[in-house]
C-alpha cells in the first residue's frame, strides 16, 4: 500500500469584521511548501456551514486567499472557529475572538494575534504603525493651570487595539488615545 502524504496546511489569517458591510470577509491558508499545493476536496467549516475546496483552490507560493464571495462562509464578528478538514481528518482550526473593524486575526511568530494591518494574500508580518499626535485644543505653554487636549491618529492601519500612555511633566498620566 502507498502512504498518503497530507500537506502541512494551516489557517493563517481571517478577517471577520471588514470596514463597512461584512461582504469583504476572507480566510487565508498557508503552507511552508513554495510549490503549488492542491487540496481539492478538502473542506473549510465555520459553524454548521462549509465550503468544499475545488481544483481551482491551489496554494501558490505558500498562500491561498478565499473570500466570502467565493466560499459563501460568514464569519461572525463576535468570534468563532474556522476549521480545515481533509475527509474526516481535522487538519487545522483557528479560533478568533471579536475584533474591531478592519482588524484581522492570525498567526504571527508562532502564536495568534489581532493584526492592525491585515495582509490578505501575503505572509503575516509585523508592520510598524505610523501615528501622528496633534493638539486639538489648548496651549502647550502657559502659567498656572494649563488645559491641553491631544489626539493620536493612525496614519495607516487602525488604533482600535492600541493602548496609549501620555506622561505629563507634572506627574499626571492618561491612558486614553484621546486624553
C-alpha atoms as a printed R data frame, in Angstrom:
    type eleno elety resid chain resno       x      y      z
1   ATOM     1    CA   UNK     A     1   0.000  0.000  0.000
2   ATOM     2    CA   UNK     A     2   1.131  3.523 -0.743
3   ATOM     3    CA   UNK     A     3   1.462  6.034  2.056
4   ATOM     4    CA   UNK     A     4  -0.807  9.053  1.840
5   ATOM     5    CA   UNK     A     5   1.090 12.294  2.380
6   ATOM     6    CA   UNK     A     6  -1.027 15.103  3.781
7   ATOM     7    CA   UNK     A     7   0.475 18.522  3.109
8   ATOM     8    CA   UNK     A     8   1.074 20.748  6.117
9   ATOM     9    CA   UNK     A     9  -1.527 23.486  5.687
10  ATOM    10    CA   UNK     A    10  -2.636 25.974  8.338
11  ATOM    11    CA   UNK     A    11  -5.290 28.634  8.596
12  ATOM    12    CA   UNK     A    12  -3.042 31.684  8.808
13  ATOM    13    CA   UNK     A    13  -5.392 34.680  8.986
14  ATOM    14    CA   UNK     A    14  -9.067 35.651  8.951
15  ATOM    15    CA   UNK     A    15 -10.824 38.986  8.535
16  ATOM    16    CA   UNK     A    16 -14.250 38.641 10.138
17  ATOM    17    CA   UNK     A    17 -15.126 42.311 10.514
18  ATOM    18    CA   UNK     A    18 -14.076 44.334  7.453
19  ATOM    19    CA   UNK     A    19 -14.705 48.054  7.303
20  ATOM    20    CA   UNK     A    20 -18.354 48.758  6.432
21  ATOM    21    CA   UNK     A    21 -20.564 45.886  5.267
22  ATOM    22    CA   UNK     A    22 -19.336 42.367  6.004
23  ATOM    23    CA   UNK     A    23 -19.132 41.377  2.315
24  ATOM    24    CA   UNK     A    24 -15.331 41.531  2.206
25  ATOM    25    CA   UNK     A    25 -14.562 38.824  4.791
26  ATOM    26    CA   UNK     A    26 -11.831 36.310  3.957
27  ATOM    27    CA   UNK     A    27  -9.896 33.281  5.164
28  ATOM    28    CA   UNK     A    28  -6.246 32.688  4.283
29  ATOM    29    CA   UNK     A    29  -4.432 29.343  4.204
30  ATOM    30    CA   UNK     A    30  -0.652 28.913  4.363
31  ATOM    31    CA   UNK     A    31   1.819 26.161  3.523
32  ATOM    32    CA   UNK     A    32   5.577 26.016  4.047
33  ATOM    33    CA   UNK     A    33   5.877 24.409  0.601
34  ATOM    34    CA   UNK     A    34   6.612 27.096 -2.032
35  ATOM    35    CA   UNK     A    35   5.458 24.695 -4.787
36  ATOM    36    CA   UNK     A    36   1.756 24.625 -5.748
37  ATOM    37    CA   UNK     A    37  -0.247 22.586 -3.219
38  ATOM    38    CA   UNK     A    38  -3.528 21.074 -4.397
39  ATOM    39    CA   UNK     A    39  -6.205 20.477 -1.752
40  ATOM    40    CA   UNK     A    40  -9.264 19.885 -3.898
41  ATOM    41    CA   UNK     A    41 -11.967 18.087 -1.912
42  ATOM    42    CA   UNK     A    42 -10.854 19.487  1.442
43  ATOM    43    CA   UNK     A    43 -13.458 21.421  3.432
44  ATOM    44    CA   UNK     A    44 -13.495 24.710  5.300
45  ATOM    45    CA   UNK     A    45 -16.104 24.802  8.084
46  ATOM    46    CA   UNK     A    46 -17.457 27.686 10.106
47  ATOM    47    CA   UNK     A    47 -20.174 26.519 12.496
48  ATOM    48    CA   UNK     A    48 -22.559 24.301 10.510
49  ATOM    49    CA   UNK     A    49 -21.668 25.842  7.135
50  ATOM    50    CA   UNK     A    50 -18.922 24.526  4.926
51  ATOM    51    CA   UNK     A    51 -17.124 25.154  1.648
52  ATOM    52    CA   UNK     A    52 -15.547 22.326 -0.346
53  ATOM    53    CA   UNK     A    53 -12.305 23.390 -1.969
54  ATOM    54    CA   UNK     A    54 -12.137 22.875 -5.735
55  ATOM    55    CA   UNK     A    55  -9.347 22.173 -8.204
56  ATOM    56    CA   UNK     A    56  -9.073 25.963 -8.638
57  ATOM    57    CA   UNK     A    57  -8.183 26.366 -4.941
58  ATOM    58    CA   UNK     A    58  -4.401 25.936 -5.047
59  ATOM    59    CA   UNK     A    59  -1.851 27.278 -2.592
60  ATOM    60    CA   UNK     A    60   0.576 29.206 -4.776
61  ATOM    61    CA   UNK     A    61   3.814 30.480 -3.233
62  ATOM    62    CA   UNK     A    62   2.549 29.007  0.038
63  ATOM    63    CA   UNK     A    63  -0.702 31.011  0.223
64  ATOM    64    CA   UNK     A    64  -4.376 30.774 -0.710
65  ATOM    65    CA   UNK     A    65  -6.864 33.582 -0.074
66  ATOM    66    CA   UNK     A    66 -10.530 32.592 -0.009
67  ATOM    67    CA   UNK     A    67 -13.036 35.441  0.095
68  ATOM    68    CA   UNK     A    68 -16.645 35.313  1.242
69  ATOM    69    CA   UNK     A    69 -17.914 35.875 -2.301
70  ATOM    70    CA   UNK     A    70 -16.387 32.523 -3.297
71  ATOM    71    CA   UNK     A    71 -16.914 30.444 -0.142
72  ATOM    72    CA   UNK     A    72 -20.267 31.940  0.984
73  ATOM    73    CA   UNK     A    73 -18.953 31.455  4.546
74  ATOM    74    CA   UNK     A    74 -19.969 34.187  7.002
75  ATOM    75    CA   UNK     A    75 -17.506 34.900  9.783
76  ATOM    76    CA   UNK     A    76 -19.218 36.077 12.962
77  ATOM    77    CA   UNK     A    77 -17.960 39.426 14.227
78  ATOM    78    CA   UNK     A    78 -18.335 38.116 17.804
79  ATOM    79    CA   UNK     A    79 -15.710 35.399 17.153
80  ATOM    80    CA   UNK     A    80 -15.879 31.788 16.022
81  ATOM    81    CA   UNK     A    81 -13.792 28.788 14.974
82  ATOM    82    CA   UNK     A    82 -12.680 28.139 11.383
83  ATOM    83    CA   UNK     A    83 -11.794 24.506 10.660
84  ATOM    84    CA   UNK     A    84  -9.936 22.881  7.756
85  ATOM    85    CA   UNK     A    85 -10.799 19.228  7.079
86  ATOM    86    CA   UNK     A    86  -9.449 16.565  4.744
87  ATOM    87    CA   UNK     A    87 -12.226 13.976  4.759
88  ATOM    88    CA   UNK     A    88 -12.787 13.068  8.425
89  ATOM    89    CA   UNK     A    89  -9.338 14.363  9.477
90  ATOM    90    CA   UNK     A    90  -9.168 17.803 11.119
91  ATOM    91    CA   UNK     A    91  -6.097 19.428  9.584
92  ATOM    92    CA   UNK     A    92  -6.204 22.763 11.432
93  ATOM    93    CA   UNK     A    93  -8.503 25.117 13.284
94  ATOM    94    CA   UNK     A    94  -8.237 28.783 14.169
95  ATOM    95    CA   UNK     A    95 -10.386 30.273 16.907
96  ATOM    96    CA   UNK     A    96 -10.649 34.023 16.527
97  ATOM    97    CA   UNK     A    97 -12.113 36.493 19.049
98  ATOM    98    CA   UNK     A    98 -14.287 39.526 18.429
99  ATOM    99    CA   UNK     A    99 -12.236 42.225 16.726
100 ATOM   100    CA   UNK     A   100 -12.873 45.819 15.786
101 ATOM   101    CA   UNK     A   101 -13.445 46.785 12.159
102 ATOM   102    CA   UNK     A   102 -10.560 46.112  9.776
103 ATOM   103    CA   UNK     A   103  -8.551 44.147 12.365
104 ATOM   104    CA   UNK     A   104  -7.692 40.662 11.166
105 ATOM   105    CA   UNK     A   105  -6.665 37.757 13.381
106 ATOM   106    CA   UNK     A   106  -3.887 35.380 12.521
107 ATOM   107    CA   UNK     A   107  -0.644 33.578 13.186
108 ATOM   108    CA   UNK     A   108   2.433 35.703 13.757
109 ATOM   109    CA   UNK     A   109   5.716 34.395 15.227
110 ATOM   110    CA   UNK     A   110   4.127 31.034 16.032
111 ATOM   111    CA   UNK     A   111   1.162 32.326 18.017
112 ATOM   112    CA   UNK     A   112  -2.099 34.115 17.217
113 ATOM   113    CA   UNK     A   113  -2.646 37.870 17.403
114 ATOM   114    CA   UNK     A   114  -5.060 40.563 16.277
115 ATOM   115    CA   UNK     A   115  -3.364 42.292 13.341
116 ATOM   116    CA   UNK     A   116  -3.858 46.052 12.833
117 ATOM   117    CA   UNK     A   117  -2.681 45.610  9.249
118 ATOM   118    CA   UNK     A   118  -4.490 42.733  7.524
119 ATOM   119    CA   UNK     A   119  -2.217 41.027  4.975
120 ATOM   120    CA   UNK     A   120  -4.533 39.176  2.560
121 ATOM   121    CA   UNK     A   121  -2.555 37.003  0.154
122 ATOM   122    CA   UNK     A   122   0.760 37.887  1.830
123 ATOM   123    CA   UNK     A   123   2.824 36.375  4.626
124 ATOM   124    CA   UNK     A   124   1.782 37.726  8.022
125 ATOM   125    CA   UNK     A   125   4.309 40.202  9.310
126 ATOM   126    CA   UNK     A   126   4.644 42.880 11.939
127 ATOM   127    CA   UNK     A   127   4.208 46.258 10.308
128 ATOM   128    CA   UNK     A   128   5.236 49.366 12.205
129 ATOM   129    CA   UNK     A   129   2.346 51.728 12.603
130 ATOM   130    CA   UNK     A   130   2.708 55.417 11.890
131 ATOM   131    CA   UNK     A   131   0.937 57.679 14.354
132 ATOM   132    CA   UNK     A   132   0.505 61.452 14.346
133 ATOM   133    CA   UNK     A   133  -0.024 63.374 17.578
134 ATOM   134    CA   UNK     A   134  -1.891 66.627 17.253
135 ATOM   135    CA   UNK     A   135  -3.117 69.360 19.576
136 ATOM   136    CA   UNK     A   136  -6.914 69.519 19.331
137 ATOM   137    CA   UNK     A   137  -7.281 72.496 21.644
138 ATOM   138    CA   UNK     A   138  -5.447 74.377 24.349
139 ATOM   139    CA   UNK     A   139  -1.925 75.693 24.594
140 ATOM   140    CA   UNK     A   140   1.376 73.886 25.032
141 ATOM   141    CA   UNK     A   141   2.761 76.666 27.258
142 ATOM   142    CA   UNK     A   142   1.239 78.850 29.900
143 ATOM   143    CA   UNK     A   143   1.291 79.920 33.521
144 ATOM   144    CA   UNK     A   144  -0.756 78.352 36.286
145 ATOM   145    CA   UNK     A   145  -3.246 75.734 35.190
146 ATOM   146    CA   UNK     A   146  -2.960 74.787 31.506
147 ATOM   147    CA   UNK     A   147  -5.601 72.787 29.597
148 ATOM   148    CA   UNK     A   148  -4.397 70.781 26.639
149 ATOM   149    CA   UNK     A   149  -6.344 68.297 24.522
150 ATOM   150    CA   UNK     A   150  -4.169 65.924 22.462
151 ATOM   151    CA   UNK     A   151  -5.093 63.246 19.965
152 ATOM   152    CA   UNK     A   152  -3.224 60.281 18.491
153 ATOM   153    CA   UNK     A   153  -4.331 59.341 14.965
154 ATOM   154    CA   UNK     A   154  -3.274 56.374 12.853
155 ATOM   155    CA   UNK     A   155  -1.831 57.467  9.525
156 ATOM   156    CA   UNK     A   156  -2.358 53.893  8.318
157 ATOM   157    CA   UNK     A   157  -3.956 50.814  9.834
158 ATOM   158    CA   UNK     A   158  -6.123 51.076 12.935
159 ATOM   159    CA   UNK     A   159  -5.672 52.236 16.526
160 ATOM   160    CA   UNK     A   160  -8.614 50.112 17.680
161 ATOM   161    CA   UNK     A   161  -6.421 47.696 19.658
162 ATOM   162    CA   UNK     A   162  -3.635 50.110 20.534
163 ATOM   163    CA   UNK     A   163  -3.095 51.432 24.029
164 ATOM   164    CA   UNK     A   164  -1.734 54.914 24.549
165 ATOM   165    CA   UNK     A   165   0.103 56.360 27.509
166 ATOM   166    CA   UNK     A   166   0.606 60.087 27.965
167 ATOM   167    CA   UNK     A   167   3.026 61.159 30.688
168 ATOM   168    CA   UNK     A   168   2.989 64.840 31.571
169 ATOM   169    CA   UNK     A   169   5.792 66.699 33.340
170 ATOM   170    CA   UNK     A   170   3.579 67.350 36.378
171 ATOM   171    CA   UNK     A   171   3.332 63.583 37.026
172 ATOM   172    CA   UNK     A   172  -0.155 63.174 35.518
173 ATOM   173    CA   UNK     A   173  -0.582 60.077 33.310
174 ATOM   174    CA   UNK     A   174  -3.503 59.314 30.988
175 ATOM   175    CA   UNK     A   175  -4.107 56.035 29.108
176 ATOM   176    CA   UNK     A   176  -6.626 57.214 26.502
177 ATOM   177    CA   UNK     A   177  -5.560 57.748 22.884
178 ATOM   178    CA   UNK     A   178  -7.565 60.978 23.037
179 ATOM   179    CA   UNK     A   179  -6.949 62.326 26.560
